[in-house]
Amino acid sequence: VVLCKSFKIDIAAGSGFTTATAYDLGWLPKDAQLVSYNLIVATAVSGGTVSAATLALSVGGQLIVSAGNVYATAALAGAASALYMTSGFSQTVDQKITYTPTLTGAGATAGIIYINLQYVV
């Protein structure tokens, strides 16, 4: 059975996106293995002096997306890395899901990003 966790990052509603810091989204349970993901930019990141924006996504400390372009409306989908599927998951503790934005410019005030993680346990 494939399960899914979904998250919404809404910058205008207060979701963290202003510094190159890891922001927590949630958790995958121990023994979970990520099988695929979707990163959907419904509204591009904008505002202030922002001229480029990317998002990195990690699960359990394993980098899944290194620089997803969130400055343009798009949908990115892909399989999780083979490394994650074979050795990156934890059998003993839940796995924290984090995202880290990188901005060229500053003062982002808008942007809606959806993240879907499909996994098995």
GROMACS .gro file of C-alpha atoms in nm:
model
  121
    1VAL     CA    1   0.000   0.000   0.000
    2VAL     CA    2   0.137   0.339  -0.097
    3LEU     CA    3   0.062   0.616   0.152
    4CYS     CA    4   0.087   0.992   0.096
    5LYS     CA    5   0.171   1.293   0.311
    6SER     CA    6   0.077   1.633   0.168
    7PHE     CA    7   0.195   1.977   0.276
    8LYS     CA    8   0.114   2.333   0.171
    9ILE     CA    9   0.366   2.616   0.201
   10ASP     CA   10   0.177   2.946   0.175
   11ILE     CA   11   0.417   3.237   0.218
   12ALA     CA   12   0.144   3.503   0.238
   13ALA     CA   13  -0.026   3.305   0.516
   14GLY     CA   14   0.292   3.297   0.723
   15SER     CA   15   0.476   2.983   0.614
   16GLY     CA   16   0.849   3.021   0.666
   17PHE     CA   17   1.038   3.111   0.351
   18THR     CA   18   1.244   3.422   0.422
   19THR     CA   19   1.582   3.278   0.521
   20ALA     CA   20   1.802   2.991   0.406
   21THR     CA   21   1.701   2.794   0.715
   22ALA     CA   22   1.557   2.444   0.739
   23TYR     CA   23   1.186   2.471   0.819
   24ASP     CA   24   1.003   2.167   0.959
   25LEU     CA   25   0.706   2.026   0.767
   26GLY     CA   26   0.630   1.707   0.956
   27TRP     CA   27   0.740   1.348   0.992
   28LEU     CA   28   0.745   1.017   0.811
   29PRO     CA   29   0.711   0.715   1.039
   30LYS     CA   30   1.005   0.490   1.111
   31ASP     CA   31   1.048   0.217   0.849
   32ALA     CA   32   0.893   0.443   0.583
   33GLN     CA   33   1.058   0.433   0.243
   34LEU     CA   34   0.994   0.723   0.009
   35VAL     CA   35   0.899   0.599  -0.338
   36SER     CA   36   0.815   0.925  -0.516
   37TYR     CA   37   0.733   1.291  -0.464
   38ASN     CA   38   0.554   1.582  -0.627
   39LEU     CA   39   0.653   1.945  -0.584
   40ILE     CA   40   0.381   2.171  -0.725
   41VAL     CA   41   0.428   2.547  -0.748
   42ALA     CA   42   0.071   2.677  -0.765
   43THR     CA   43   0.177   3.042  -0.720
   44ALA     CA   44   0.537   3.139  -0.789
   45VAL     CA   45   0.742   3.292  -0.510
   46SER     CA   46   0.744   3.671  -0.550
   47GLY     CA   47   0.755   4.002  -0.369
   48GLY     CA   48   1.022   4.239  -0.247
   49THR     CA   49   1.338   4.216  -0.455
   50VAL     CA   50   1.317   3.839  -0.519
   51SER     CA   51   1.446   3.749  -0.865
   52ALA     CA   52   1.500   3.374  -0.813
   53ALA     CA   53   1.390   3.115  -0.559
   54THR     CA   54   1.461   2.747  -0.508
   55LEU     CA   55   1.359   2.492  -0.249
   56ALA     CA   56   1.554   2.197  -0.111
   57LEU     CA   57   1.362   1.910   0.048
   58SER     CA   58   1.503   1.656   0.293
   59VAL     CA   59   1.355   1.353   0.465
   60GLY     CA   60   1.537   1.206   0.762
   61GLY     CA   61   1.843   1.414   0.675
   62GLN     CA   62   1.856   1.270   0.323
   63LEU     CA   63   1.835   1.533   0.046
   64ILE     CA   64   1.550   1.449  -0.191
   65VAL     CA   65   1.524   1.773  -0.394
   66SER     CA   66   1.834   1.990  -0.406
   67ALA     CA   67   1.712   2.300  -0.592
   68GLY     CA   68   1.350   2.286  -0.707
   69ASN     CA   69   1.264   2.608  -0.894
   70VAL     CA   70   0.979   2.775  -0.707
   71TYR     CA   71   1.015   3.110  -0.885
   72ALA     CA   72   0.803   2.981  -1.174
   73THR     CA   73   0.470   2.800  -1.170
   74ALA     CA   74   0.541   2.436  -1.248
   75ALA     CA   75   0.504   2.081  -1.128
   76LEU     CA   76   0.810   1.870  -1.054
   77ALA     CA   77   0.776   1.499  -0.998
   78GLY     CA   78   1.033   1.232  -0.954
   79ALA     CA   79   1.134   0.912  -0.791
   80ALA     CA   80   1.311   0.930  -0.461
   81SER     CA   81   1.684   0.867  -0.481
   82ALA     CA   82   1.790   0.504  -0.488
   83LEU     CA   83   2.018   0.580  -0.192
   84TYR     CA   84   1.720   0.687   0.017
   85MET     CA   85   1.521   0.380  -0.081
   86THR     CA   86   1.801   0.139   0.011
   87SER     CA   87   1.983   0.300   0.302
   88GLY     CA   88   1.849   0.646   0.381
   89PHE     CA   89   1.542   0.546   0.577
   90SER     CA   90   1.543   0.479   0.950
   91GLN     CA   91   1.419   0.160   1.107
   92THR     CA   92   1.432   0.298   1.460
   93VAL     CA   93   1.304   0.659   1.467
   94ASP     CA   94   1.054   0.876   1.282
   95GLN     CA   95   1.204   1.086   1.003
   96LYS     CA   96   1.176   1.465   1.002
   97ILE     CA   97   1.067   1.631   0.677
   98THR     CA   98   1.226   1.974   0.619
   99TYR     CA   99   1.252   2.230   0.342
  100THR     CA  100   1.515   2.498   0.293
  101PRO     CA  101   1.454   2.797   0.063
  102THR     CA  102   1.725   2.985  -0.123
  103LEU     CA  103   1.636   3.333  -0.247
  104THR     CA  104   1.810   3.576  -0.477
  105GLY     CA  105   1.688   3.907  -0.340
  106ALA     CA  106   1.476   3.937  -0.027
  107GLY     CA  107   1.128   4.007   0.102
  108ALA     CA  108   0.920   3.726  -0.047
  109THR     CA  109   0.554   3.798   0.028
  110ALA     CA  110   0.369   3.549  -0.194
  111GLY     CA  111   0.394   3.195  -0.318
  112ILE     CA  112   0.204   2.871  -0.273
  113ILE     CA  113   0.389   2.541  -0.295
  114TYR     CA  114   0.246   2.193  -0.245
  115ILE     CA  115   0.461   1.896  -0.153
  116ASN     CA  116   0.332   1.538  -0.176
  117LEU     CA  117   0.543   1.248  -0.054
  118GLN     CA  118   0.442   0.896  -0.150
  119TYR     CA  119   0.587   0.626   0.073
  120VAL     CA  120   0.551   0.268   0.189
  121VAL     CA  121   0.596   0.121   0.537
   0.00000   0.00000   0.00000
